[in-house]
mmCIF file of C-alpha atoms and ligand atoms in Angstrom:
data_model
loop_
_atom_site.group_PDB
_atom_site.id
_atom_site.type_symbol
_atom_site.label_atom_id
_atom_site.label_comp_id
_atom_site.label_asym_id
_atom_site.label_seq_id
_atom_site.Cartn_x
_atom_site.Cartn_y
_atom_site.Cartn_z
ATOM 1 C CA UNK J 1 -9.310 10.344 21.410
ATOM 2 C CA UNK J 2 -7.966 10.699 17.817
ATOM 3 C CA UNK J 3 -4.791 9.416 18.094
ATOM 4 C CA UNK J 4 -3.811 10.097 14.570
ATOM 5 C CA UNK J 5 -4.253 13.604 14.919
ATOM 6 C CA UNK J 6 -2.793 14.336 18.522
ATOM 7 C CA UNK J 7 0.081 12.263 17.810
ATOM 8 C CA UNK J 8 0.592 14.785 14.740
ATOM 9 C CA UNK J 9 -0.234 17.921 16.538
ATOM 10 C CA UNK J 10 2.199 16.984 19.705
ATOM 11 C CA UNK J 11 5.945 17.982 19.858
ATOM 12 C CA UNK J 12 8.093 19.169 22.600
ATOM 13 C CA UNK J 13 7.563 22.690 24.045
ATOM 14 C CA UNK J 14 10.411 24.011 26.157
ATOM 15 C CA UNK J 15 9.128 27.337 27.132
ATOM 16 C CA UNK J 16 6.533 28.319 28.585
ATOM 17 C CA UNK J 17 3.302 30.984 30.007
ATOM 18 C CA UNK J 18 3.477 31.376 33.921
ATOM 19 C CA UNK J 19 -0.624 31.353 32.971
ATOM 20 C CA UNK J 20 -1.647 28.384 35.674
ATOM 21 C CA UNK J 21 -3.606 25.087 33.995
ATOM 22 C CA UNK J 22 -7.317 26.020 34.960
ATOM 23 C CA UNK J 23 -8.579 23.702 38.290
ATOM 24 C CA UNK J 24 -11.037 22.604 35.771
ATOM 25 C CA UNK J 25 -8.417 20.894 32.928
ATOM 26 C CA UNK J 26 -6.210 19.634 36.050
ATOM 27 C CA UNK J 27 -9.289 18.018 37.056
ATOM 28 C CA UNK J 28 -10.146 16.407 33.643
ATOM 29 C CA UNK J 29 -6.552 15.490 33.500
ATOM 30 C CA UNK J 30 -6.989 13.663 36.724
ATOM 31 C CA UNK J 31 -10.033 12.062 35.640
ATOM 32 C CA UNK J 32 -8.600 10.731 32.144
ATOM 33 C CA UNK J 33 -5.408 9.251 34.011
ATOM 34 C CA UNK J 34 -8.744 6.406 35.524
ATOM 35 C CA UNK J 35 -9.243 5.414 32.132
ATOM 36 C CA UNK J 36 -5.836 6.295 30.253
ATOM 37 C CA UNK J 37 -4.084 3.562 28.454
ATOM 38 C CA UNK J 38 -2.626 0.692 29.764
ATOM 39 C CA UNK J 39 0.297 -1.342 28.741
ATOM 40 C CA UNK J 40 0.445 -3.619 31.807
ATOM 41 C CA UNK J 41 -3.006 -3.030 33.971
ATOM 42 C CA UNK J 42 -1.615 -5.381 36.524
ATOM 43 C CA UNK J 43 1.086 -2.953 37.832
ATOM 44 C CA UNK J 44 -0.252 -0.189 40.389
ATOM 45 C CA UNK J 45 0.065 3.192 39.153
ATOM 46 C CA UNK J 46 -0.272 6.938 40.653
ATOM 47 C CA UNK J 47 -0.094 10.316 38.977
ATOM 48 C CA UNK J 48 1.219 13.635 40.493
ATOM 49 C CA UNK J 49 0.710 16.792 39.598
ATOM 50 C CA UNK J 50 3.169 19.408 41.339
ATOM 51 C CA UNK J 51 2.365 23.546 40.211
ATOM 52 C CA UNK J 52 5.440 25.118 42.619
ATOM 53 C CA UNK J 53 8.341 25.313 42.495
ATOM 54 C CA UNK J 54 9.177 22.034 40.944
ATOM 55 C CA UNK J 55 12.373 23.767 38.805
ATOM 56 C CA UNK J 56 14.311 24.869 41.450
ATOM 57 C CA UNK J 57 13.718 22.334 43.168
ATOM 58 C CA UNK J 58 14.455 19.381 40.301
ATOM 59 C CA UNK J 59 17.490 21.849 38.857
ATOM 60 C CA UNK J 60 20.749 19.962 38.294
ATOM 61 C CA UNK J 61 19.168 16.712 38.806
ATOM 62 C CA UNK J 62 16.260 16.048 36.319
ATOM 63 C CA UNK J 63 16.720 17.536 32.591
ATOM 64 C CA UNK J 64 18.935 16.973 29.629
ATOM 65 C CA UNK J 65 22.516 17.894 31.361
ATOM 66 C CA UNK J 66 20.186 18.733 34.431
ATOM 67 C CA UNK J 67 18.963 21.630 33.071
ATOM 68 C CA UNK J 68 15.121 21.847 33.923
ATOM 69 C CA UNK J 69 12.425 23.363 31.612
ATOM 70 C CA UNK J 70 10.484 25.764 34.036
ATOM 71 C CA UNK J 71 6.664 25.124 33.634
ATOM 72 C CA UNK J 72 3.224 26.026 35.166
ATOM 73 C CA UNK J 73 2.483 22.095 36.093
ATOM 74 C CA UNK J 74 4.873 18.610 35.754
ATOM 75 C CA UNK J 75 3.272 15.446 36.149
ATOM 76 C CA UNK J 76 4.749 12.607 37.676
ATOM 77 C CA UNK J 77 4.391 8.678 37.202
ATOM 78 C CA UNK J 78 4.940 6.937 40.284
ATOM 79 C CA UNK J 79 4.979 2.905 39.306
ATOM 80 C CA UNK J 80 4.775 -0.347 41.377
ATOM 81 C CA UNK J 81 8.400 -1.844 40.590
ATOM 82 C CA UNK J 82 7.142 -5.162 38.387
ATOM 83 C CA UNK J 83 8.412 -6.543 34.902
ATOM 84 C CA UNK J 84 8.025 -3.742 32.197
ATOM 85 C CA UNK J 85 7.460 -1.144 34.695
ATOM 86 C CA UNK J 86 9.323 1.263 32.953
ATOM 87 C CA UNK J 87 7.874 0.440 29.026
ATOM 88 C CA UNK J 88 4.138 0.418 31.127
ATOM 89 C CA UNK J 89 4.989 4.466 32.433
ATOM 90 C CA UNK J 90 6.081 5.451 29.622
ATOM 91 C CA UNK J 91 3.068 4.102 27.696
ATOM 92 C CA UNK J 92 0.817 6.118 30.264
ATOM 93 C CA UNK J 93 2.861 8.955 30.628
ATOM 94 C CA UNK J 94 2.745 9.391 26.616
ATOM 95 C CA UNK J 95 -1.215 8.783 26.416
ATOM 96 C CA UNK J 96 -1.529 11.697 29.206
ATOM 97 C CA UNK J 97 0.776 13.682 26.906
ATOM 98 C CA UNK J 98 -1.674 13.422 23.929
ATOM 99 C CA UNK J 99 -4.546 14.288 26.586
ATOM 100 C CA UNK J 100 -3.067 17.164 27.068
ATOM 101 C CA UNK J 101 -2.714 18.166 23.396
ATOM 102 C CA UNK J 102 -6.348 17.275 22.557
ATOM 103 C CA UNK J 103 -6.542 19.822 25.982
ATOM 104 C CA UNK J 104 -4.646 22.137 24.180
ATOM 105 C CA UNK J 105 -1.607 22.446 26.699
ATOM 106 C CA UNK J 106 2.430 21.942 25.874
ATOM 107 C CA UNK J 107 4.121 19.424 27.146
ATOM 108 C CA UNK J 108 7.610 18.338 27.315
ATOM 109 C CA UNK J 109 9.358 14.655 29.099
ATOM 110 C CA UNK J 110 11.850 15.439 31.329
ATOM 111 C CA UNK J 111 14.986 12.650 31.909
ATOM 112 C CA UNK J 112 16.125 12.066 35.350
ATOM 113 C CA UNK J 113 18.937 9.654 36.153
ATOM 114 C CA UNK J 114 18.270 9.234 40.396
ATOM 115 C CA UNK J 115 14.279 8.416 41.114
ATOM 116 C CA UNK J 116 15.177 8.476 44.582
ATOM 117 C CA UNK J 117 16.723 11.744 44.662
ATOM 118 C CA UNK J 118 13.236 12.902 42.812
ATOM 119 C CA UNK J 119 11.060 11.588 45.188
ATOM 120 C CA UNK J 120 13.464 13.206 47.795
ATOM 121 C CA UNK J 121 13.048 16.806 46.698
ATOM 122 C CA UNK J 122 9.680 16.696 45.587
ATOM 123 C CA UNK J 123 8.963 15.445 49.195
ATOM 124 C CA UNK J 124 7.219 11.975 47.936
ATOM 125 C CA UNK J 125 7.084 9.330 50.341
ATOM 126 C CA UNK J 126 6.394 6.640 48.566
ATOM 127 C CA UNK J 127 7.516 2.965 48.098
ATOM 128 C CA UNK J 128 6.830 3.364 44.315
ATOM 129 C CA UNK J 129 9.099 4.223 41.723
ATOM 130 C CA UNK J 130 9.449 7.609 39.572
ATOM 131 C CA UNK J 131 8.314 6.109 36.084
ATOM 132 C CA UNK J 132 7.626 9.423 34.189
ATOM 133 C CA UNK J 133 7.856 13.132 34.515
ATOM 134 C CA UNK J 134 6.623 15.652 32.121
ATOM 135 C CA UNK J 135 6.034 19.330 32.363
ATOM 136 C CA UNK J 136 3.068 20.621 30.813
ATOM 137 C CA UNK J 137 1.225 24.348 30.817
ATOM 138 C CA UNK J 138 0.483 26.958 28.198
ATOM 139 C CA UNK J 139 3.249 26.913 25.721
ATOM 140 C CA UNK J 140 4.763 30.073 24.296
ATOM 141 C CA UNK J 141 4.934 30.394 20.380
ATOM 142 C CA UNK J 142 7.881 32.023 18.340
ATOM 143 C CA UNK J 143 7.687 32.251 14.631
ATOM 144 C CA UNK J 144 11.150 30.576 14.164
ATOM 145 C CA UNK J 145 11.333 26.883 13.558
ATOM 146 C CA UNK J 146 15.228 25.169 14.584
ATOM 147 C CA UNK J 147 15.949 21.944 13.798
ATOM 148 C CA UNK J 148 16.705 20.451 17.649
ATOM 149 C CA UNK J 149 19.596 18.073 16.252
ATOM 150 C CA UNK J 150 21.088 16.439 19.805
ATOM 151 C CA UNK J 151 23.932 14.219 18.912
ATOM 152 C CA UNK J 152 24.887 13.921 22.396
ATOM 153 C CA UNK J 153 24.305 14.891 26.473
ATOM 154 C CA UNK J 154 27.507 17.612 25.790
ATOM 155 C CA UNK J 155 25.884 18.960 22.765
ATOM 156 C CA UNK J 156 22.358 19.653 22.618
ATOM 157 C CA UNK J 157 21.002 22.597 22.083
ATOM 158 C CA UNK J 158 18.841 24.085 24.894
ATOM 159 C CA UNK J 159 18.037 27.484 24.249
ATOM 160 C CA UNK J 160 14.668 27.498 25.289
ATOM 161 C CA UNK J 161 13.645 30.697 23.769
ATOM 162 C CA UNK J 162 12.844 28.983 20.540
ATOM 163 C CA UNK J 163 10.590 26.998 19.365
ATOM 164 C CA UNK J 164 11.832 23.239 18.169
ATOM 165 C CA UNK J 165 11.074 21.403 15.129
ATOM 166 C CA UNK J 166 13.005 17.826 15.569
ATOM 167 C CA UNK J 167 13.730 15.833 12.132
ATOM 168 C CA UNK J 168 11.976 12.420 12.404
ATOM 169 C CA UNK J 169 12.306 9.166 10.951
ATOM 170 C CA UNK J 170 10.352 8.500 7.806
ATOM 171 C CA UNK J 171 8.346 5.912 7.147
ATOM 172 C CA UNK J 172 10.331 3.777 4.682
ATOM 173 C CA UNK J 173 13.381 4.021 7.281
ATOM 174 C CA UNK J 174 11.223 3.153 10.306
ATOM 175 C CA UNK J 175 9.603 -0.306 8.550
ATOM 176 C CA UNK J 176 11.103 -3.338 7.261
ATOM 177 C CA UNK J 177 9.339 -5.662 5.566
ATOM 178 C CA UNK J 178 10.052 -9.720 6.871
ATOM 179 C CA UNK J 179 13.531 -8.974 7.935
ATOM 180 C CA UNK J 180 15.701 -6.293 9.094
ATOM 181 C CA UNK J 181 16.563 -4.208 6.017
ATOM 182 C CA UNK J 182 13.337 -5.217 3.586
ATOM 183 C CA UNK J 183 11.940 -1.927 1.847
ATOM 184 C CA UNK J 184 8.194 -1.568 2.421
ATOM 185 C CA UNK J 185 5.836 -0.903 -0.739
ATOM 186 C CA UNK J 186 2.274 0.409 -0.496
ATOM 187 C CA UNK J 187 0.681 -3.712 -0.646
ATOM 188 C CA UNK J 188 2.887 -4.045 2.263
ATOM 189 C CA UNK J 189 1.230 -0.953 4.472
ATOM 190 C CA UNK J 190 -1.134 0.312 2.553
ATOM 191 C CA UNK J 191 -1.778 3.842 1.319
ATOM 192 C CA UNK J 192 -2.412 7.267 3.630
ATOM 193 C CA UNK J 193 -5.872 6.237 4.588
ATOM 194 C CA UNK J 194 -4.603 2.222 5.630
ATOM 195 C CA UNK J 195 -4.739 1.853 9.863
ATOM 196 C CA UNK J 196 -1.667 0.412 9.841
ATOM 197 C CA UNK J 197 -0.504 3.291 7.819
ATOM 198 C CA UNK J 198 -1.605 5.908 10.266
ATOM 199 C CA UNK J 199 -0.303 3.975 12.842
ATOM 200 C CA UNK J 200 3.243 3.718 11.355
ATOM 201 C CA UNK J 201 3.078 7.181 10.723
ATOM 202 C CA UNK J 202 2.236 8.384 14.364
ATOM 203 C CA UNK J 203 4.943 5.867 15.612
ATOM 204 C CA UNK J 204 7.089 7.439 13.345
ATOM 205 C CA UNK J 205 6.064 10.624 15.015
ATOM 206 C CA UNK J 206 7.060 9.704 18.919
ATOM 207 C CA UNK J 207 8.797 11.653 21.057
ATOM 208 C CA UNK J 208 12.427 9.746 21.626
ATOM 209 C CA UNK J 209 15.125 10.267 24.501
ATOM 210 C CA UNK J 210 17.648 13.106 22.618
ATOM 211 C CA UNK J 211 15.455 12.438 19.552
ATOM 212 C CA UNK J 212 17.542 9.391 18.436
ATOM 213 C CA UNK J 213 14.223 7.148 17.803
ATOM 214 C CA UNK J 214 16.593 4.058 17.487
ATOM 215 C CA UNK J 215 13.811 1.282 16.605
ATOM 216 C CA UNK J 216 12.112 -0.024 13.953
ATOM 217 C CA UNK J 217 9.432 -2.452 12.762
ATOM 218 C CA UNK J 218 9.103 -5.816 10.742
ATOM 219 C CA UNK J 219 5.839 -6.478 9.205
ATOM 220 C CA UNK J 220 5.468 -10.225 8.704
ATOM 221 C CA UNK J 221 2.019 -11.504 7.356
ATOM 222 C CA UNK J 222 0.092 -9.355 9.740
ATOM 223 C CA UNK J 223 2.556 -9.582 12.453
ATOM 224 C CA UNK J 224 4.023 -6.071 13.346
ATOM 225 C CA UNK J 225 7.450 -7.035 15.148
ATOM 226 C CA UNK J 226 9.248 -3.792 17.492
ATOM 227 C CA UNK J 227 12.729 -3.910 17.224
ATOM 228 C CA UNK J 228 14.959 -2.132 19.238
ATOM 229 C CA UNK J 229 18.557 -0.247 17.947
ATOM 230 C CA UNK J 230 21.050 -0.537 21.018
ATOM 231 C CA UNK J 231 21.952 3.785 21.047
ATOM 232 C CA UNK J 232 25.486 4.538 22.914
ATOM 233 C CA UNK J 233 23.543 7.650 24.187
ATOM 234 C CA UNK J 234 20.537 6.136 25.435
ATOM 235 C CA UNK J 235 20.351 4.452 28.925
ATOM 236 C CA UNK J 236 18.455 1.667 30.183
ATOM 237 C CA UNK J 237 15.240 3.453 31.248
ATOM 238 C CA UNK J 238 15.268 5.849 28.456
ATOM 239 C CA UNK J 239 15.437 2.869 26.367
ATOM 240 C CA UNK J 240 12.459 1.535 28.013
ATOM 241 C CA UNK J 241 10.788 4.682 27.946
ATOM 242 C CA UNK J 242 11.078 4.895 24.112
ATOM 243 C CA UNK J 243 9.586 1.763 23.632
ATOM 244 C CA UNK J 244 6.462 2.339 25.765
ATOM 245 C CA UNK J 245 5.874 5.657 23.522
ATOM 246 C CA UNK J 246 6.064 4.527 20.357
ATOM 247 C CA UNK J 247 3.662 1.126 21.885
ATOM 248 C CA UNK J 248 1.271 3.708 22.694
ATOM 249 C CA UNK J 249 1.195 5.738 19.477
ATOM 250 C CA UNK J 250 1.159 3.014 17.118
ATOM 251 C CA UNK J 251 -1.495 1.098 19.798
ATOM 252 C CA UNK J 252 -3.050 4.284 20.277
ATOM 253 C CA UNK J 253 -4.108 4.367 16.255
ATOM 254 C CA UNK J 254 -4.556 0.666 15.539
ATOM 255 C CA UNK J 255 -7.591 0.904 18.292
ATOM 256 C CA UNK J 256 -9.195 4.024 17.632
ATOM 257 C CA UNK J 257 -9.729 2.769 13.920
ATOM 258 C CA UNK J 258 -9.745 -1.308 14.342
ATOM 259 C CA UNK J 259 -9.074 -3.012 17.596
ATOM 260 C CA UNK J 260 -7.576 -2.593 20.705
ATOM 261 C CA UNK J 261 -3.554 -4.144 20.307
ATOM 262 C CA UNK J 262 -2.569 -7.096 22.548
ATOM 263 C CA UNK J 263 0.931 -6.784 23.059
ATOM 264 C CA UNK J 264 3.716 -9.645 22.903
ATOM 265 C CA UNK J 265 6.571 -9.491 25.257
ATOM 266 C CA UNK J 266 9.663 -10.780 23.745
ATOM 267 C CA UNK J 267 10.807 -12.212 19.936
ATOM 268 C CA UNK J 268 8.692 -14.506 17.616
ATOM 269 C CA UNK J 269 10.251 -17.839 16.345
ATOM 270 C CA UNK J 270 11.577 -16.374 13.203
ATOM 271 C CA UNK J 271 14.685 -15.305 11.609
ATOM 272 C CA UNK J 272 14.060 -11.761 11.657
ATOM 273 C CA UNK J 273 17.964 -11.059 10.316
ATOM 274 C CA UNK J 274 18.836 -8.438 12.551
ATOM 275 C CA UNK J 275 22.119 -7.184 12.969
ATOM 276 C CA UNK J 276 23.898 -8.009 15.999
ATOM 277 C CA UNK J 277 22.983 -4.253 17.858
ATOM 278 C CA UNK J 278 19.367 -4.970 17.142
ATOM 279 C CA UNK J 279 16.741 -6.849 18.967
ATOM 280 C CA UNK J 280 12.667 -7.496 19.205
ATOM 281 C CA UNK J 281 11.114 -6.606 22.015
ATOM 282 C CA UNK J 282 7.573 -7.213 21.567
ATOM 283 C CA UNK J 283 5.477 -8.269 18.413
ATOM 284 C CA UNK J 284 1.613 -8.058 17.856
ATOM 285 C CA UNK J 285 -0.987 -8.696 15.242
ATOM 286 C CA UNK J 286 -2.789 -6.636 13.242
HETATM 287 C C1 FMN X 1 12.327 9.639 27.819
HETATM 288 C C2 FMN X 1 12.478 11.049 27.314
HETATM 289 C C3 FMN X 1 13.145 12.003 28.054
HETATM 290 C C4 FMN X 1 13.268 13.314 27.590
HETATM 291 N N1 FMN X 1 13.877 14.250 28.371
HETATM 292 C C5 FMN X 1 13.960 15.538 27.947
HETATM 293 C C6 FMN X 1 14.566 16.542 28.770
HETATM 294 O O1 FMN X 1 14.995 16.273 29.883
HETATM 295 N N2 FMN X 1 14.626 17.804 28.282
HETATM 296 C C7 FMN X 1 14.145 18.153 27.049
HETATM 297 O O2 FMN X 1 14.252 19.316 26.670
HETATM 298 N N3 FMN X 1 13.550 17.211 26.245
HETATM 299 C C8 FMN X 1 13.443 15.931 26.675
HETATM 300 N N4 FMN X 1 12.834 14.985 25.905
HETATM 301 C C9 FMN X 1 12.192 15.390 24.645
HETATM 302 C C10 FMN X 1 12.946 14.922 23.410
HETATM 303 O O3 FMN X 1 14.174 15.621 23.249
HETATM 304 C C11 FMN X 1 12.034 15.141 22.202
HETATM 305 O O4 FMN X 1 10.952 14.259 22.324
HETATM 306 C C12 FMN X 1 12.738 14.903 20.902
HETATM 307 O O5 FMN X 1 13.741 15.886 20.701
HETATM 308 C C13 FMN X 1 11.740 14.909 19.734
HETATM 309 O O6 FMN X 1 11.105 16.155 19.623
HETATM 310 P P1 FMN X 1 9.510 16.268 19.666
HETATM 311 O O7 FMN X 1 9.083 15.756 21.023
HETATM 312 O O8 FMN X 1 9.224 17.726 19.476
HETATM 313 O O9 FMN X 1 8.950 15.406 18.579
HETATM 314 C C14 FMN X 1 12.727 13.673 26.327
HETATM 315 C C15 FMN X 1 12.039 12.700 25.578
HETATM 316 C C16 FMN X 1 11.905 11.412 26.055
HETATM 317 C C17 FMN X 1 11.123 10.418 25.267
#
């Protein structure tokens, strides 16, 4: 897949065609989630996909302020509970979303606080846990672009008759070079064309939990450090969540033009000088 391009052709889509996914592109959906991505391939994974129904029934308990998005198809992520189960579903979950764009469908990730009460009404008996959910379909285009500025649950905008354009972090805010708060030149990332670029850039373009994208990156000598921005307004899973998406976009890049990314749990022995709401969560090289 070309990474670089889905990850710039993706956004959120929050209204939608009642015209059903063709049996054929489920199918090839089903079939890509064999060989999808991978964060952690030891943790046993299923996908769902649910066409009925699924909005009334997930109303008022899966949605920003419980408000559900009403679409032709939702997949769900059902995960083995393990360490960085959540990180690993989100990692998946996001590489099924860019599927789906190279597919040409509209997606959009739904938030949910109560897996259990999930499971419940979508009648899923399973000792797994609910790791993703997205709703995906034929998405409906209006010529007028809004800004999608949430600053908070109580005020987001949700009028789904429009079509969202949500600011994003640049690249010189998303990267520090050495230690938290080093400005990047072009010898540190190289220009437009550079992998590492690219793969900064589609990072930069992830899909975030009320859009707050609160991480970053330190580039050390080839070692490309994720740091994560502790967000009053973004829970525990969401948090996780974020981090396996923007793992799988800038992973996502890195491979299709160099290597496939091996992933580093935890901090490296360095003074990375973050502040004290900051940590690293997981460093590779590249
Ligand atoms: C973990 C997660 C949960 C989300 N939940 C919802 C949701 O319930 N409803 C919604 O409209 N958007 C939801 N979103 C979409 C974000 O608001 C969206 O990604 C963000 O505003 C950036 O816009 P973009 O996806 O168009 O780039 C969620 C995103 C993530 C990553």
């Amino acid at each position: 897949m070309d990474y670089s391009a889905m990850s710039q052709v993706r956004k959120s889509v929050r209204a939608f065609w009642d015209t059903p996914v063709p049996a054929l592109t489920v199918d090839e959906i089903e079939t890509y989630f064999g060989r999808c991505k991978r964060l952690v391939p030891s943790i046993d994974v299923q996908m769902r996909i649910f066409e009925r129904d699924v909005k009334e029934k997930l109303e008022g308990t899966a949605g920003y302020q419980g408000f559900m998005i009403g679409a032709p198809c939702y997949m769900v992520i059902l995960s083995d509970e393990a360490d960085h189960y959540i990180e690993n579903a989100g990692f998946i979950a996001e590489d099924m979303i860019l599927k789906m764009t190279e597919l040409e469908l509209s997606s959009c990730w739904i938030t949910f606080s109560d897996g259990e009460e999930v499971k419940k009404a979508l009648g899923i008996e399973s000792g797994k846990r609910i790791g993703a959910i997205v709703a995906f379909g034929y998405g409906q285009r209006t010529s007028k672009k809004i800004r999608l500025n949430i600053k908070s649950m109580s005020n987001i905008d949700i009028n789904v008759e429009r079509e969202y354009y949500s600011p994003k972090l640049s690249i010189d805010e998303l990267v520090h070079i050495q230690k938290w708060g080093g400005k990047s030149t072009i010898e540190d990332i190289g220009d437009t064309d550079s992998a590492l670029w690219r793969a900064l850039y589609a990072a930069s373009l992830s899909p975030s939990y009320l859009n707050r994208q609160p991480y970053g990156f330190i580039l050390d000598n080839g070692k490309v450090i994720l740091v994560v921005k502790k967000d009053e307004h973004t829970d525990e899973v969401n948090e996780k969540l974020n981090i396996g998406i923007v793992m799988l976009h800038f992973s996502g890049v890195i491979s299709q033009m160099l290597f496939n990314v091996d992933w580093h749990w935890g901090a490296p022995e360095q003074d990375l000088g973050l502040p004290a709401d900051c940590s690293a969560v997981a460093y590779c090289l590249v």
